mmCIF file of C-alpha atoms and ligand atoms in Angstrom:
data_model
loop_
_atom_site.group_PDB
_atom_site.id
_atom_site.type_symbol
_atom_site.label_atom_id
_atom_site.label_comp_id
_atom_site.label_asym_id
_atom_site.label_seq_id
_atom_site.Cartn_x
_atom_site.Cartn_y
_atom_site.Cartn_z
ATOM 1 C CA MET E 12 7.574 -26.729 -0.997
ATOM 2 C CA VAL E 13 4.104 -25.494 -0.030
ATOM 3 C CA ILE E 14 4.802 -26.376 3.627
ATOM 4 C CA LEU E 15 8.173 -24.633 3.463
ATOM 5 C CA GLU E 16 6.559 -21.498 2.032
ATOM 6 C CA ALA E 17 3.885 -21.531 4.747
ATOM 7 C CA ILE E 18 6.530 -21.833 7.463
ATOM 8 C CA SER E 19 8.674 -19.042 6.060
ATOM 9 C CA LYS E 20 5.611 -16.818 5.551
ATOM 10 C CA ASN E 21 4.534 -17.249 9.175
ATOM 11 C CA PHE E 22 8.104 -16.766 10.354
ATOM 12 C CA PHE E 23 8.553 -13.437 8.559
ATOM 13 C CA LEU E 24 5.084 -12.212 9.559
ATOM 14 C CA TYR E 25 6.000 -13.056 13.166
ATOM 15 C CA LEU E 26 9.285 -11.160 12.800
ATOM 16 C CA SER E 27 7.462 -8.179 11.252
ATOM 17 C CA ASN E 28 5.816 -7.563 14.655
ATOM 18 C CA ASN E 29 8.946 -7.931 16.747
ATOM 19 C CA LYS E 30 9.644 -4.581 18.394
ATOM 20 C CA LEU E 31 13.126 -5.542 19.574
ATOM 21 C CA LEU E 32 14.253 -6.422 16.053
ATOM 22 C CA ASP E 33 12.535 -3.272 14.787
ATOM 23 C CA ARG E 34 14.698 -1.189 17.149
ATOM 24 C CA PHE E 35 17.797 -3.150 16.155
ATOM 25 C CA ALA E 36 17.076 -2.618 12.455
ATOM 26 C CA LYS E 37 16.577 1.121 12.935
ATOM 27 C CA ARG E 38 19.861 1.377 14.778
ATOM 28 C CA PHE E 39 21.969 -0.540 12.309
ATOM 29 C CA GLY E 40 20.458 0.873 9.136
ATOM 30 C CA SER E 41 19.146 -0.791 6.013
ATOM 31 C CA ASN E 42 22.033 -3.212 5.610
ATOM 32 C CA PHE E 43 19.762 -6.101 4.776
ATOM 33 C CA GLY E 44 18.894 -5.423 1.149
ATOM 34 C CA ALA E 45 16.018 -3.127 2.117
ATOM 35 C CA ASP E 46 17.415 -0.394 -0.139
ATOM 36 C CA LYS E 47 16.275 -2.468 -3.155
ATOM 37 C CA ILE E 48 12.652 -1.949 -2.183
ATOM 38 C CA VAL E 49 12.781 1.264 -0.113
ATOM 39 C CA GLY E 50 13.415 4.717 -1.574
ATOM 40 C CA GLY E 51 15.779 6.019 1.119
ATOM 41 C CA GLU E 52 15.587 7.166 4.709
ATOM 42 C CA THR E 53 14.320 10.685 3.937
ATOM 43 C CA PHE E 54 11.927 12.137 1.391
ATOM 44 C CA SER E 55 14.783 14.205 -0.088
ATOM 45 C CA GLN E 56 16.597 10.949 -0.897
ATOM 46 C CA ALA E 57 13.461 9.623 -2.592
ATOM 47 C CA ILE E 58 12.960 12.670 -4.853
ATOM 48 C CA PRO E 59 15.512 11.693 -7.573
ATOM 49 C CA LEU E 60 13.997 8.197 -7.634
ATOM 50 C CA ILE E 61 10.503 9.603 -8.114
ATOM 51 C CA GLN E 62 11.787 11.923 -10.834
ATOM 52 C CA GLN E 63 13.367 8.961 -12.601
ATOM 53 C CA LEU E 64 10.179 6.872 -12.335
ATOM 54 C CA ASN E 65 8.107 9.809 -13.623
ATOM 55 C CA TYR E 66 10.578 10.277 -16.472
ATOM 56 C CA GLU E 67 9.990 6.636 -17.444
ATOM 57 C CA GLY E 68 6.236 7.296 -17.466
ATOM 58 C CA LEU E 69 5.400 5.683 -14.129
ATOM 59 C CA VAL E 70 3.386 7.548 -11.536
ATOM 60 C CA VAL E 71 4.094 7.069 -7.839
ATOM 61 C CA THR E 72 2.560 6.904 -4.402
ATOM 62 C CA VAL E 73 4.988 7.540 -1.554
ATOM 63 C CA ASP E 74 4.636 6.142 1.915
ATOM 64 C CA HIS E 75 6.516 7.388 4.946
ATOM 65 C CA LEU E 76 7.250 4.090 6.647
ATOM 66 C CA GLY E 77 6.207 3.815 10.245
ATOM 67 C CA GLU E 78 4.416 1.440 12.544
ATOM 68 C CA PHE E 79 4.120 0.927 16.291
ATOM 69 C CA VAL E 80 3.431 4.648 16.958
ATOM 70 C CA ASP E 81 2.181 4.894 20.525
ATOM 71 C CA SER E 82 2.714 8.518 21.561
ATOM 72 C CA GLU E 83 0.691 11.578 20.643
ATOM 73 C CA GLU E 84 3.865 13.538 19.966
ATOM 74 C CA GLU E 85 5.156 10.954 17.513
ATOM 75 C CA SER E 86 1.827 10.843 15.682
ATOM 76 C CA ARG E 87 1.948 14.631 15.282
ATOM 77 C CA ASP E 88 5.513 14.359 13.955
ATOM 78 C CA ARG E 89 4.269 11.807 11.413
ATOM 79 C CA ALA E 90 1.506 14.154 10.308
ATOM 80 C CA GLY E 91 4.103 16.915 9.936
ATOM 81 C CA GLU E 92 6.217 14.634 7.748
ATOM 82 C CA CYS E 93 3.202 13.876 5.521
ATOM 83 C CA ILE E 94 2.524 17.587 5.151
ATOM 84 C CA ARG E 95 6.145 18.345 4.227
ATOM 85 C CA CYS E 96 6.017 15.471 1.769
ATOM 86 C CA ILE E 97 2.885 16.926 0.087
ATOM 87 C CA GLN E 98 4.576 20.341 -0.119
ATOM 88 C CA GLN E 99 7.677 18.824 -1.708
ATOM 89 C CA ILE E 100 5.598 16.840 -4.196
ATOM 90 C CA ALA E 101 4.007 20.120 -5.243
ATOM 91 C CA SER E 102 7.177 22.232 -5.309
ATOM 92 C CA ASN E 103 9.085 19.582 -7.305
ATOM 93 C CA GLN E 104 6.075 18.944 -9.576
ATOM 94 C CA LEU E 105 6.250 15.215 -8.930
ATOM 95 C CA GLN E 106 3.608 12.874 -10.307
ATOM 96 C CA SER E 107 2.990 11.337 -6.932
ATOM 97 C CA GLU E 108 0.256 10.609 -4.483
ATOM 98 C CA VAL E 109 0.746 9.868 -0.773
ATOM 99 C CA SER E 110 -0.147 6.662 1.057
ATOM 100 C CA LEU E 111 -0.348 6.582 4.831
ATOM 101 C CA LYS E 112 -1.259 4.323 7.726
ATOM 102 C CA LEU E 113 -3.727 5.486 10.357
ATOM 103 C CA THR E 114 -1.840 3.763 13.187
ATOM 104 C CA SER E 115 1.089 6.062 12.469
ATOM 105 C CA LEU E 116 -1.262 9.025 12.994
ATOM 106 C CA GLY E 117 -2.694 7.910 16.314
ATOM 107 C CA LEU E 118 -5.464 5.412 15.455
ATOM 108 C CA ASP E 119 -4.534 3.298 18.481
ATOM 109 C CA ILE E 120 -4.364 6.352 20.754
ATOM 110 C CA SER E 121 -7.628 8.235 20.170
ATOM 111 C CA HIS E 122 -10.196 8.954 17.487
ATOM 112 C CA GLU E 123 -9.838 12.726 18.035
ATOM 113 C CA LEU E 124 -6.073 12.585 17.520
ATOM 114 C CA VAL E 125 -6.170 10.607 14.291
ATOM 115 C CA MET E 126 -8.960 12.821 12.908
ATOM 116 C CA GLU E 127 -7.064 15.977 13.822
ATOM 117 C CA ASN E 128 -3.910 14.703 12.101
ATOM 118 C CA MET E 129 -5.849 13.550 9.042
ATOM 119 C CA GLU E 130 -7.678 16.882 8.683
ATOM 120 C CA LEU E 131 -4.345 18.754 8.712
ATOM 121 C CA ILE E 132 -2.915 16.443 6.060
ATOM 122 C CA LEU E 133 -6.017 16.495 3.869
ATOM 123 C CA LYS E 134 -6.315 20.282 3.962
ATOM 124 C CA GLU E 135 -2.750 20.556 2.679
ATOM 125 C CA ALA E 136 -3.353 17.817 0.090
ATOM 126 C CA GLN E 137 -6.466 19.613 -1.132
ATOM 127 C CA LYS E 138 -4.496 22.837 -1.513
ATOM 128 C CA TYR E 139 -2.056 21.143 -3.896
ATOM 129 C CA ASN E 140 -4.470 18.623 -5.409
ATOM 130 C CA VAL E 141 -2.505 15.635 -4.117
ATOM 131 C CA THR E 142 -4.443 12.398 -3.622
ATOM 132 C CA ILE E 143 -4.069 10.577 -0.307
ATOM 133 C CA THR E 144 -4.694 6.850 0.118
ATOM 134 C CA ILE E 145 -5.229 5.286 3.521
ATOM 135 C CA ASP E 146 -3.446 1.918 3.500
ATOM 136 C CA MET E 147 -5.296 -0.958 5.135
ATOM 137 C CA GLU E 148 -3.620 -2.565 8.125
ATOM 138 C CA ASP E 149 -4.566 -5.721 10.038
ATOM 139 C CA SER E 150 -8.204 -6.818 10.377
ATOM 140 C CA SER E 151 -8.611 -5.473 13.920
ATOM 141 C CA ARG E 152 -8.270 -1.955 12.464
ATOM 142 C CA CYS E 153 -10.301 -2.469 9.300
ATOM 143 C CA GLY E 154 -13.697 -1.339 10.643
ATOM 144 C CA ALA E 155 -12.312 1.813 12.283
ATOM 145 C CA THR E 156 -10.280 2.663 9.179
ATOM 146 C CA LEU E 157 -13.289 2.406 6.877
ATOM 147 C CA GLU E 158 -15.454 4.508 9.238
ATOM 148 C CA ILE E 159 -12.796 7.226 9.235
ATOM 149 C CA TYR E 160 -12.525 6.974 5.465
ATOM 150 C CA LYS E 161 -16.279 7.499 5.041
ATOM 151 C CA GLU E 162 -16.296 10.389 7.488
ATOM 152 C CA LEU E 163 -13.491 12.209 5.683
ATOM 153 C CA LYS E 164 -14.404 11.324 2.095
ATOM 154 C CA LYS E 165 -17.459 13.606 2.239
ATOM 155 C CA ASP E 166 -15.247 16.685 2.629
ATOM 156 C CA TYR E 167 -12.119 15.499 0.840
ATOM 157 C CA PRO E 168 -12.872 13.897 -2.526
ATOM 158 C CA ASN E 169 -9.182 13.156 -3.250
ATOM 159 C CA LEU E 170 -9.120 10.403 -0.655
ATOM 160 C CA GLY E 171 -8.720 6.701 -1.351
ATOM 161 C CA THR E 172 -8.437 3.596 0.741
ATOM 162 C CA VAL E 173 -7.749 -0.113 0.422
ATOM 163 C CA VAL E 174 -9.891 -3.244 0.484
ATOM 164 C CA GLN E 175 -8.241 -6.637 1.077
ATOM 165 C CA SER E 176 -9.679 -9.680 -0.693
ATOM 166 C CA TYR E 177 -8.551 -12.130 2.007
ATOM 167 C CA LEU E 178 -11.167 -10.755 4.434
ATOM 168 C CA TYR E 179 -14.666 -12.273 4.411
ATOM 169 C CA ARG E 180 -16.129 -8.842 5.148
ATOM 170 C CA SER E 181 -14.736 -7.131 2.034
ATOM 171 C CA ASN E 182 -17.621 -7.886 -0.300
ATOM 172 C CA GLU E 183 -20.043 -6.148 2.071
ATOM 173 C CA ASP E 184 -17.570 -3.333 2.657
ATOM 174 C CA LEU E 185 -17.492 -2.669 -1.062
ATOM 175 C CA ASP E 186 -21.303 -2.400 -1.144
ATOM 176 C CA ASP E 187 -21.236 -0.113 1.848
ATOM 177 C CA LEU E 188 -18.544 2.122 0.321
ATOM 178 C CA ASN E 189 -20.288 2.396 -3.034
ATOM 179 C CA ASP E 190 -22.368 5.439 -1.989
ATOM 180 C CA TYR E 191 -19.146 7.352 -1.367
ATOM 181 C CA GLN E 192 -17.820 6.910 -4.933
ATOM 182 C CA PRO E 193 -14.618 5.581 -3.449
ATOM 183 C CA TYR E 194 -11.169 5.555 -4.986
ATOM 184 C CA LEU E 195 -10.184 2.022 -4.005
ATOM 185 C CA ARG E 196 -6.956 0.103 -4.140
ATOM 186 C CA LEU E 197 -7.800 -3.587 -4.216
ATOM 187 C CA VAL E 198 -5.226 -6.008 -2.810
ATOM 188 C CA LYS E 199 -5.028 -9.568 -1.525
ATOM 189 C CA GLY E 200 -3.881 -8.518 1.978
ATOM 190 C CA ALA E 201 -0.484 -8.660 3.673
ATOM 191 C CA TYR E 202 -1.077 -9.394 7.366
ATOM 192 C CA LYS E 203 -1.292 -12.624 9.331
ATOM 193 C CA GLU E 204 -5.007 -13.212 9.857
ATOM 194 C CA SER E 205 -6.977 -16.054 11.414
ATOM 195 C CA GLY E 206 -9.411 -18.285 9.544
ATOM 196 C CA LYS E 207 -12.171 -16.602 11.552
ATOM 197 C CA VAL E 208 -11.845 -13.403 9.518
ATOM 198 C CA ALA E 209 -9.926 -14.350 6.376
ATOM 199 C CA PHE E 210 -10.041 -16.992 3.646
ATOM 200 C CA PRO E 211 -7.424 -19.583 4.528
ATOM 201 C CA GLU E 212 -6.895 -20.741 0.938
ATOM 202 C CA LYS E 213 -4.976 -18.720 -1.629
ATOM 203 C CA LYS E 214 -7.359 -19.708 -4.420
ATOM 204 C CA LEU E 215 -10.303 -18.211 -2.537
ATOM 205 C CA VAL E 216 -8.358 -15.005 -1.894
ATOM 206 C CA ASP E 217 -7.478 -14.781 -5.603
ATOM 207 C CA ASP E 218 -11.070 -15.477 -6.684
ATOM 208 C CA ASN E 219 -12.387 -12.884 -4.293
ATOM 209 C CA LEU E 220 -9.924 -10.296 -5.606
ATOM 210 C CA LYS E 221 -11.228 -10.895 -9.128
ATOM 211 C CA HIS E 222 -14.774 -10.584 -7.850
ATOM 212 C CA LEU E 223 -14.025 -7.279 -6.069
ATOM 213 C CA ILE E 224 -12.206 -5.856 -9.090
ATOM 214 C CA LYS E 225 -15.173 -6.637 -11.311
ATOM 215 C CA LYS E 226 -17.689 -5.248 -8.871
ATOM 216 C CA ASN E 227 -15.849 -1.986 -8.211
ATOM 217 C CA LEU E 228 -15.137 -1.360 -11.884
ATOM 218 C CA LEU E 229 -18.709 -2.116 -12.938
ATOM 219 C CA ASN E 230 -19.939 0.156 -10.151
ATOM 220 C CA GLY E 231 -18.070 2.898 -12.004
ATOM 221 C CA ASN E 232 -15.598 3.616 -9.211
ATOM 222 C CA TYR E 233 -11.948 4.365 -9.857
ATOM 223 C CA THR E 234 -10.022 1.173 -9.136
ATOM 224 C CA ALA E 235 -6.348 0.563 -8.469
ATOM 225 C CA ILE E 236 -5.470 -3.077 -9.030
ATOM 226 C CA ALA E 237 -2.470 -3.580 -6.764
ATOM 227 C CA SER E 238 -0.931 -6.959 -7.519
ATOM 228 C CA HIS E 239 2.172 -8.533 -9.029
ATOM 229 C CA ASP E 240 0.189 -11.579 -10.060
ATOM 230 C CA ASP E 241 -0.039 -12.197 -13.834
ATOM 231 C CA ALA E 242 -3.358 -14.013 -13.388
ATOM 232 C CA ILE E 243 -4.938 -10.953 -11.727
ATOM 233 C CA ILE E 244 -3.494 -8.534 -14.255
ATOM 234 C CA ASP E 245 -4.583 -10.660 -17.232
ATOM 235 C CA TYR E 246 -8.035 -11.033 -15.702
ATOM 236 C CA THR E 247 -8.342 -7.237 -15.383
ATOM 237 C CA LYS E 248 -7.189 -6.636 -18.952
ATOM 238 C CA GLN E 249 -9.788 -9.095 -20.246
ATOM 239 C CA LEU E 250 -12.524 -7.639 -18.063
ATOM 240 C CA VAL E 251 -12.002 -4.022 -19.115
ATOM 241 C CA LYS E 252 -11.925 -5.106 -22.749
ATOM 242 C CA GLU E 253 -15.197 -7.046 -22.451
ATOM 243 C CA HIS E 254 -16.964 -4.176 -20.696
ATOM 244 C CA ASN E 255 -15.347 -1.319 -22.611
ATOM 245 C CA ILE E 256 -14.049 0.254 -19.432
ATOM 246 C CA PRO E 257 -11.807 3.185 -20.367
ATOM 247 C CA LYS E 258 -8.196 3.265 -19.178
ATOM 248 C CA GLU E 259 -8.947 6.458 -17.227
ATOM 249 C CA ARG E 260 -11.139 4.451 -14.825
ATOM 250 C CA PHE E 261 -8.412 2.236 -13.379
ATOM 251 C CA GLU E 262 -4.700 1.764 -12.877
ATOM 252 C CA PHE E 263 -2.258 -0.970 -11.967
ATOM 253 C CA GLN E 264 -0.120 -0.549 -8.879
ATOM 254 C CA MET E 265 3.043 -2.391 -7.887
ATOM 255 C CA LEU E 266 5.597 -2.066 -5.159
ATOM 256 C CA TYR E 267 8.877 -0.353 -5.934
ATOM 257 C CA GLY E 268 11.479 -2.902 -6.990
ATOM 258 C CA MET E 269 8.978 -5.644 -7.866
ATOM 259 C CA ARG E 270 8.311 -6.860 -11.421
ATOM 260 C CA ASN E 271 10.036 -3.934 -13.118
ATOM 261 C CA GLN E 272 9.710 -5.444 -16.582
ATOM 262 C CA LEU E 273 5.987 -6.037 -16.138
ATOM 263 C CA GLN E 274 5.567 -2.407 -15.038
ATOM 264 C CA LYS E 275 7.256 -1.277 -18.268
ATOM 265 C CA ASP E 276 5.221 -3.685 -20.420
ATOM 266 C CA LEU E 277 1.932 -2.404 -19.006
ATOM 267 C CA LEU E 278 3.080 1.152 -19.575
ATOM 268 C CA GLN E 279 3.880 0.307 -23.207
ATOM 269 C CA GLU E 280 0.365 -1.088 -23.582
ATOM 270 C CA GLY E 281 -1.002 2.288 -22.527
ATOM 271 C CA TYR E 282 -2.062 1.502 -18.962
ATOM 272 C CA THR E 283 -1.438 3.757 -15.986
ATOM 273 C CA VAL E 284 1.076 2.121 -13.652
ATOM 274 C CA ARG E 285 1.680 3.494 -10.179
ATOM 275 C CA VAL E 286 4.700 2.485 -8.135
ATOM 276 C CA TYR E 287 4.336 2.359 -4.352
ATOM 277 C CA LEU E 288 7.568 3.823 -3.020
ATOM 278 C CA PRO E 289 8.160 3.603 0.719
ATOM 279 C CA TYR E 290 10.790 5.730 2.418
ATOM 280 C CA GLY E 291 11.893 6.363 5.984
ATOM 281 C CA GLU E 292 13.914 4.869 8.776
ATOM 282 C CA ASP E 293 11.149 2.480 9.830
ATOM 283 C CA TRP E 294 11.647 0.044 6.970
ATOM 284 C CA TYR E 295 11.757 -3.097 9.093
ATOM 285 C CA GLY E 296 8.065 -4.197 9.295
ATOM 286 C CA TYR E 297 7.500 -3.417 5.614
ATOM 287 C CA PHE E 298 10.590 -5.341 4.606
ATOM 288 C CA MET E 299 9.620 -8.414 6.651
ATOM 289 C CA ARG E 300 6.106 -8.504 5.131
ATOM 290 C CA ARG E 301 7.627 -8.449 1.638
ATOM 291 C CA LEU E 302 9.889 -11.343 2.590
ATOM 292 C CA ALA E 303 6.849 -13.227 3.899
ATOM 293 C CA GLU E 304 5.019 -12.760 0.603
ATOM 294 C CA ARG E 305 7.763 -13.981 -1.593
ATOM 295 C CA PRO E 306 10.584 -16.084 -0.200
ATOM 296 C CA ALA E 307 12.463 -15.424 -3.485
ATOM 297 C CA ASN E 308 12.948 -11.905 -2.116
ATOM 298 C CA ILE E 309 15.178 -13.494 0.502
ATOM 299 C CA ALA E 310 17.788 -14.130 -2.162
ATOM 300 C CA PHE E 311 18.316 -10.488 -2.969
ATOM 301 C CA ALA E 312 17.991 -9.513 0.693
ATOM 302 C CA LEU E 313 20.845 -11.835 1.607
ATOM 303 C CA LYS E 314 22.833 -10.610 -1.365
ATOM 304 C CA GLY E 315 22.359 -7.136 0.117
ATOM 305 C CA VAL E 316 23.766 -8.289 3.465
ATOM 306 C CA PHE E 317 26.823 -9.912 1.969
ATOM 307 C CA SER E 318 27.608 -7.254 -0.597
ATOM 308 C CA LYS E 319 28.022 -4.475 2.009
HETATM 309 C C1 FAD O 279 0.822 -0.984 -4.532
HETATM 310 C C2 FAD O 279 0.483 -1.946 -3.444
HETATM 311 C C3 FAD O 279 -0.105 -1.483 -2.275
HETATM 312 C C4 FAD O 279 -0.454 -2.386 -1.277
HETATM 313 N N1 FAD O 279 -1.104 -1.923 -0.166
HETATM 314 C C5 FAD O 279 -1.515 -2.807 0.776
HETATM 315 C C6 FAD O 279 -2.289 -2.393 1.891
HETATM 316 O O1 FAD O 279 -2.617 -1.215 2.066
HETATM 317 N N2 FAD O 279 -2.643 -3.329 2.801
HETATM 318 C C7 FAD O 279 -2.317 -4.652 2.652
HETATM 319 O O2 FAD O 279 -2.702 -5.480 3.494
HETATM 320 N N3 FAD O 279 -1.573 -5.064 1.611
HETATM 321 C C8 FAD O 279 -1.172 -4.186 0.678
HETATM 322 N N4 FAD O 279 -0.429 -4.628 -0.384
HETATM 323 C C9 FAD O 279 0.121 -6.017 -0.378
HETATM 324 C C10 FAD O 279 -0.855 -7.022 -0.944
HETATM 325 O O3 FAD O 279 -1.938 -7.190 -0.053
HETATM 326 C C11 FAD O 279 -0.196 -8.378 -1.174
HETATM 327 O O4 FAD O 279 0.257 -8.871 0.042
HETATM 328 C C12 FAD O 279 0.969 -8.346 -2.131
HETATM 329 O O5 FAD O 279 0.747 -7.498 -3.210
HETATM 330 C C13 FAD O 279 1.236 -9.761 -2.667
HETATM 331 O O6 FAD O 279 0.154 -10.222 -3.436
HETATM 332 P P1 FAD O 279 0.196 -10.234 -5.029
HETATM 333 O O7 FAD O 279 -1.205 -10.044 -5.517
HETATM 334 O O8 FAD O 279 1.159 -9.219 -5.518
HETATM 335 O O9 FAD O 279 0.705 -11.652 -5.485
HETATM 336 P P2 FAD O 279 0.986 -13.009 -4.670
HETATM 337 O O10 FAD O 279 -0.302 -13.672 -4.345
HETATM 338 O O11 FAD O 279 1.951 -12.749 -3.561
HETATM 339 O O12 FAD O 279 1.734 -13.822 -5.781
HETATM 340 C C14 FAD O 279 1.031 -14.425 -6.872
HETATM 341 C C15 FAD O 279 2.003 -14.715 -7.990
HETATM 342 O O13 FAD O 279 2.443 -13.468 -8.558
HETATM 343 C C16 FAD O 279 3.809 -13.569 -8.940
HETATM 344 N N5 FAD O 279 4.619 -12.616 -8.139
HETATM 345 C C17 FAD O 279 4.267 -12.031 -6.990
HETATM 346 N N6 FAD O 279 5.239 -11.202 -6.569
HETATM 347 C C18 FAD O 279 6.220 -11.282 -7.457
HETATM 348 C C19 FAD O 279 7.497 -10.684 -7.599
HETATM 349 N N7 FAD O 279 7.959 -9.801 -6.690
HETATM 350 N N8 FAD O 279 8.252 -11.007 -8.661
HETATM 351 C C20 FAD O 279 7.808 -11.900 -9.583
HETATM 352 N N9 FAD O 279 6.610 -12.500 -9.512
HETATM 353 C C21 FAD O 279 5.824 -12.204 -8.470
HETATM 354 C C22 FAD O 279 4.225 -15.000 -8.666
HETATM 355 O O14 FAD O 279 3.987 -15.776 -9.818
HETATM 356 C C23 FAD O 279 3.276 -15.410 -7.559
HETATM 357 O O15 FAD O 279 3.094 -16.791 -7.491
HETATM 358 C C24 FAD O 279 -0.142 -3.763 -1.423
HETATM 359 C C25 FAD O 279 0.446 -4.218 -2.602
HETATM 360 C C26 FAD O 279 0.737 -3.349 -3.611
HETATM 361 C C27 FAD O 279 1.318 -3.890 -4.881
#
C-alpha cells in the first residue's frame, strides 16, 4: 500500500509538470472532477461560492490559478487579474484574502518584472486592506521568494508567505523571518523534492511542521496552520491551550472541497477557518498535486469524468 501510494504520488507530481497535458486540459475544460476543488474559471463564478462560505462563517483566500508563465505580457495580465480580484473583493465586501504565486508574476523572467507586478498588486491591496499571501513553490524558488517577501514586507504589512516543513532550510528561514513579524502559513509542502533539500520521511516532515508551528506561535507571529491532518490540528489545539495563545493569533486553513465537516467543527469550536479557493482556467497543475497528495481524491475525480 505504501509502495503503491509512493508510485501514484510520483506519477501525479510528474504529470503536474507536463506542459502538453496542461494545454490539453485547458482546451477541454475541467471535465475531470476539478470543479469539486476549484471555484470556477473566472472570479465572477467564484463570487457566489465565497459568499456562501462567508455566510457559513468561513473566511477565504482566493488564488488565480496559473503556472508556467514565461512571457512578460502574460505576467502583466496575471497582475491585472489580481488587481481586479482585489477590487471585486472590496466592492462585494467579501471576507477574502488573495494568494498568489511569484512565477505567475514573472519570477522566472526578471527580478524587476516580478517586483513591479507585486508593487502594483500590493498598492491596490493596501488601498482596500486586503491581505496578500505569497504561496511557496518548489525549492529552487524558495530563496528568491523569501528575499522578495522580506523586501516588500517592510512597506506592505498586510503581506504573508508560506514556509514548508519538508525543507531542511525552513527552521533557519523562520529565525531569519522573525525580525519581519511575518504572517506565515505553515504547510508540509506539495512539490516533488530531492532528499538533498527535503526530509524524505513523512514522520520527519510532520514533526518539523509541529516544531515550526510551536516556534512561530511562541515568537508571537500570526500563524496559519494549513493542513488537513487531524494530528497536526490536535497538536495545535493542545499547544495554544497550554500556552494560552489567543484565537486571534492563529487560524486553520484548508483547501476548498477538503474535509468540509472538519472545517465546520473547528468553526463551531470558535476557531478561525480559512478556505483556500482556487479559480481560473489553469487548474491542471493544482489538480494533479492534489491527486498526488491523496489518492482517495482519484475516486471523486473519476466520478467527475464519468458523470459528465
Ligand atoms: C490552505 C493551504 C495552502 C497551501 N499552500 C501551499 C503552498 O503555498 N505551497 C506548498 O508547497 N503547499 C501548500 N499547501 C499544500 C501542503 O503543503 C500539503 O501538500 C497538503 O496540505 C497536504 O498535507 P496535509 O498536512 O494536509 O496532510 P497529509 O500529510 O497529506 O495527510 C495526513 C493525513 O491527513 C488526513 N487527510 C489529508 N487530506 C485529507 C482529505 N482531503 N480528506 C480526509 N483526510 C485527509 C489523512 O488522514 C492523511 O493521512 C497548502 C495546503 C493548504 C491546506
